[in-house]
mmCIF file of C-alpha atoms in Angstrom:
data_model
loop_
_atom_site.group_PDB
_atom_site.id
_atom_site.type_symbol
_atom_site.label_atom_id
_atom_site.label_comp_id
_atom_site.label_asym_id
_atom_site.label_seq_id
_atom_site.Cartn_x
_atom_site.Cartn_y
_atom_site.Cartn_z
ATOM 1 C CA UNK A 1 18.169 11.745 16.253
ATOM 2 C CA UNK A 2 17.020 10.579 19.669
ATOM 3 C CA UNK A 3 15.653 7.254 20.384
ATOM 4 C CA UNK A 4 14.389 5.706 17.035
ATOM 5 C CA UNK A 5 11.000 3.902 17.654
ATOM 6 C CA UNK A 6 9.455 1.436 15.010
ATOM 7 C CA UNK A 7 6.555 3.357 13.306
ATOM 8 C CA UNK A 8 3.137 1.840 13.234
ATOM 9 C CA UNK A 9 2.847 -0.897 10.536
ATOM 10 C CA UNK A 10 6.808 -0.840 9.868
ATOM 11 C CA UNK A 11 8.792 -3.895 9.393
ATOM 12 C CA UNK A 12 11.923 -4.441 11.404
ATOM 13 C CA UNK A 13 13.723 -4.651 8.157
ATOM 14 C CA UNK A 14 12.343 -0.948 7.345
ATOM 15 C CA UNK A 15 13.231 0.377 10.503
ATOM 16 C CA UNK A 16 16.816 -0.848 10.345
ATOM 17 C CA UNK A 17 17.206 0.748 7.050
ATOM 18 C CA UNK A 18 16.162 4.184 8.019
ATOM 19 C CA UNK A 19 18.938 4.332 10.840
ATOM 20 C CA UNK A 20 22.170 5.936 10.231
ATOM 21 C CA UNK A 21 24.434 3.273 8.190
ATOM 22 C CA UNK A 22 26.700 2.503 11.281
ATOM 23 C CA UNK A 23 23.720 2.140 13.514
ATOM 24 C CA UNK A 24 21.933 0.046 10.708
ATOM 25 C CA UNK A 25 25.190 -2.306 10.276
ATOM 26 C CA UNK A 26 25.202 -2.936 14.179
ATOM 27 C CA UNK A 27 21.392 -3.628 14.451
ATOM 28 C CA UNK A 28 21.601 -6.187 11.451
ATOM 29 C CA UNK A 29 24.543 -7.931 12.964
ATOM 30 C CA UNK A 30 22.746 -8.047 16.416
ATOM 31 C CA UNK A 31 19.937 -9.352 14.916
ATOM 32 C CA UNK A 32 21.622 -12.192 12.914
ATOM 33 C CA UNK A 33 23.466 -13.122 16.027
ATOM 34 C CA UNK A 34 20.403 -13.277 18.067
ATOM 35 C CA UNK A 35 18.837 -15.725 15.351
ATOM 36 C CA UNK A 36 22.077 -17.725 15.056
ATOM 37 C CA UNK A 37 22.706 -18.108 18.886
ATOM 38 C CA UNK A 38 18.902 -18.927 19.642
ATOM 39 C CA UNK A 39 17.295 -20.873 17.002
ATOM 40 C CA UNK A 40 13.349 -20.729 17.158
ATOM 41 C CA UNK A 41 13.209 -17.336 18.506
ATOM 42 C CA UNK A 42 10.508 -15.126 17.145
ATOM 43 C CA UNK A 43 10.738 -11.446 16.719
ATOM 44 C CA UNK A 44 7.969 -8.841 16.547
ATOM 45 C CA UNK A 45 7.475 -5.203 17.116
ATOM 46 C CA UNK A 46 6.224 -4.459 20.689
ATOM 47 C CA UNK A 47 6.590 -1.228 22.739
ATOM 48 C CA UNK A 48 7.685 0.442 19.342
ATOM 49 C CA UNK A 49 10.964 -1.436 19.058
ATOM 50 C CA UNK A 50 12.050 -4.917 17.714
ATOM 51 C CA UNK A 51 11.583 -7.451 20.695
ATOM 52 C CA UNK A 52 12.693 -11.073 20.734
ATOM 53 C CA UNK A 53 11.597 -14.127 22.732
ATOM 54 C CA UNK A 54 9.793 -17.599 22.614
ATOM 55 C CA UNK A 55 6.236 -17.398 21.869
ATOM 56 C CA UNK A 56 5.661 -20.157 24.703
ATOM 57 C CA UNK A 57 7.466 -17.949 27.306
ATOM 58 C CA UNK A 58 6.053 -14.625 26.020
ATOM 59 C CA UNK A 59 8.036 -12.010 23.742
ATOM 60 C CA UNK A 60 9.885 -10.189 26.687
ATOM 61 C CA UNK A 61 13.266 -11.825 26.401
ATOM 62 C CA UNK A 62 15.042 -8.696 24.839
ATOM 63 C CA UNK A 63 15.014 -5.895 22.416
ATOM 64 C CA UNK A 64 16.940 -3.758 20.008
ATOM 65 C CA UNK A 65 17.076 0.016 20.287
ATOM 66 C CA UNK A 66 18.620 2.809 18.283
ATOM 67 C CA UNK A 67 19.801 6.048 20.210
ATOM 68 C CA UNK A 68 21.705 9.025 18.676
ATOM 69 C CA UNK A 69 25.339 7.837 19.389
ATOM 70 C CA UNK A 70 24.846 4.117 19.881
ATOM 71 C CA UNK A 71 22.540 1.098 19.787
ATOM 72 C CA UNK A 72 21.395 -1.043 22.675
ATOM 73 C CA UNK A 73 20.684 -4.642 23.110
ATOM 74 C CA UNK A 74 18.275 -4.805 25.923
ATOM 75 C CA UNK A 75 18.105 -7.848 28.167
ATOM 76 C CA UNK A 76 14.791 -8.436 29.795
ATOM 77 C CA UNK A 77 16.171 -10.270 32.650
ATOM 78 C CA UNK A 78 19.667 -9.087 32.387
ATOM 79 C CA UNK A 79 20.185 -8.482 36.118
ATOM 80 C CA UNK A 80 20.147 -12.384 36.466
ATOM 81 C CA UNK A 81 22.962 -12.602 33.819
ATOM 82 C CA UNK A 82 26.437 -13.046 35.311
ATOM 83 C CA UNK A 83 28.424 -10.312 33.306
ATOM 84 C CA UNK A 84 32.075 -11.628 33.434
ATOM 85 C CA UNK A 85 33.170 -9.115 30.814
ATOM 86 C CA UNK A 86 31.555 -6.072 32.214
ATOM 87 C CA UNK A 87 29.421 -5.373 29.419
ATOM 88 C CA UNK A 88 26.070 -5.129 30.804
ATOM 89 C CA UNK A 89 24.898 -1.754 32.191
ATOM 90 C CA UNK A 90 21.815 -0.817 34.059
ATOM 91 C CA UNK A 91 20.349 -0.522 37.482
ATOM 92 C CA UNK A 92 16.852 -1.405 37.198
ATOM 93 C CA UNK A 93 15.111 -4.245 38.941
ATOM 94 C CA UNK A 94 15.454 -6.820 36.060
ATOM 95 C CA UNK A 95 16.255 -5.026 32.670
ATOM 96 C CA UNK A 96 19.897 -4.368 31.569
ATOM 97 C CA UNK A 97 21.467 -3.425 28.128
ATOM 98 C CA UNK A 98 24.603 -3.624 26.371
ATOM 99 C CA UNK A 99 25.675 -0.388 24.711
ATOM 100 C CA UNK A 100 27.329 -0.701 21.088
ATOM 101 C CA UNK A 101 29.004 2.322 19.249
ATOM 102 C CA UNK A 102 29.336 2.212 15.383
ATOM 103 C CA UNK A 103 32.804 3.705 15.724
ATOM 104 C CA UNK A 104 34.040 1.042 18.383
ATOM 105 C CA UNK A 105 34.935 -2.615 17.818
ATOM 106 C CA UNK A 106 32.205 -5.240 18.190
ATOM 107 C CA UNK A 107 32.635 -7.067 21.601
#
């Protein structure tokens, strides 16, 4: 399994359900945490991945991704976030990500 994309017409729930059990659990937990922390946030499939954002500001706030050994919480403007815990990775102009592994504690 490489990067697992959301298939055309597939719901986010279905995409999560077809991930390996440890990945599915992390993705579900992240998704719930995102909605609990940021009320009113919308989600939709964009660029073949679950994306989150506020409609009036566009949907480019963040996304979830499933990779072979881990999942990513992608942060569209992550370069602007003060990373006091050292969790955010990446070197792009604006996008950063947080890697989470099924066999490691949730930060």
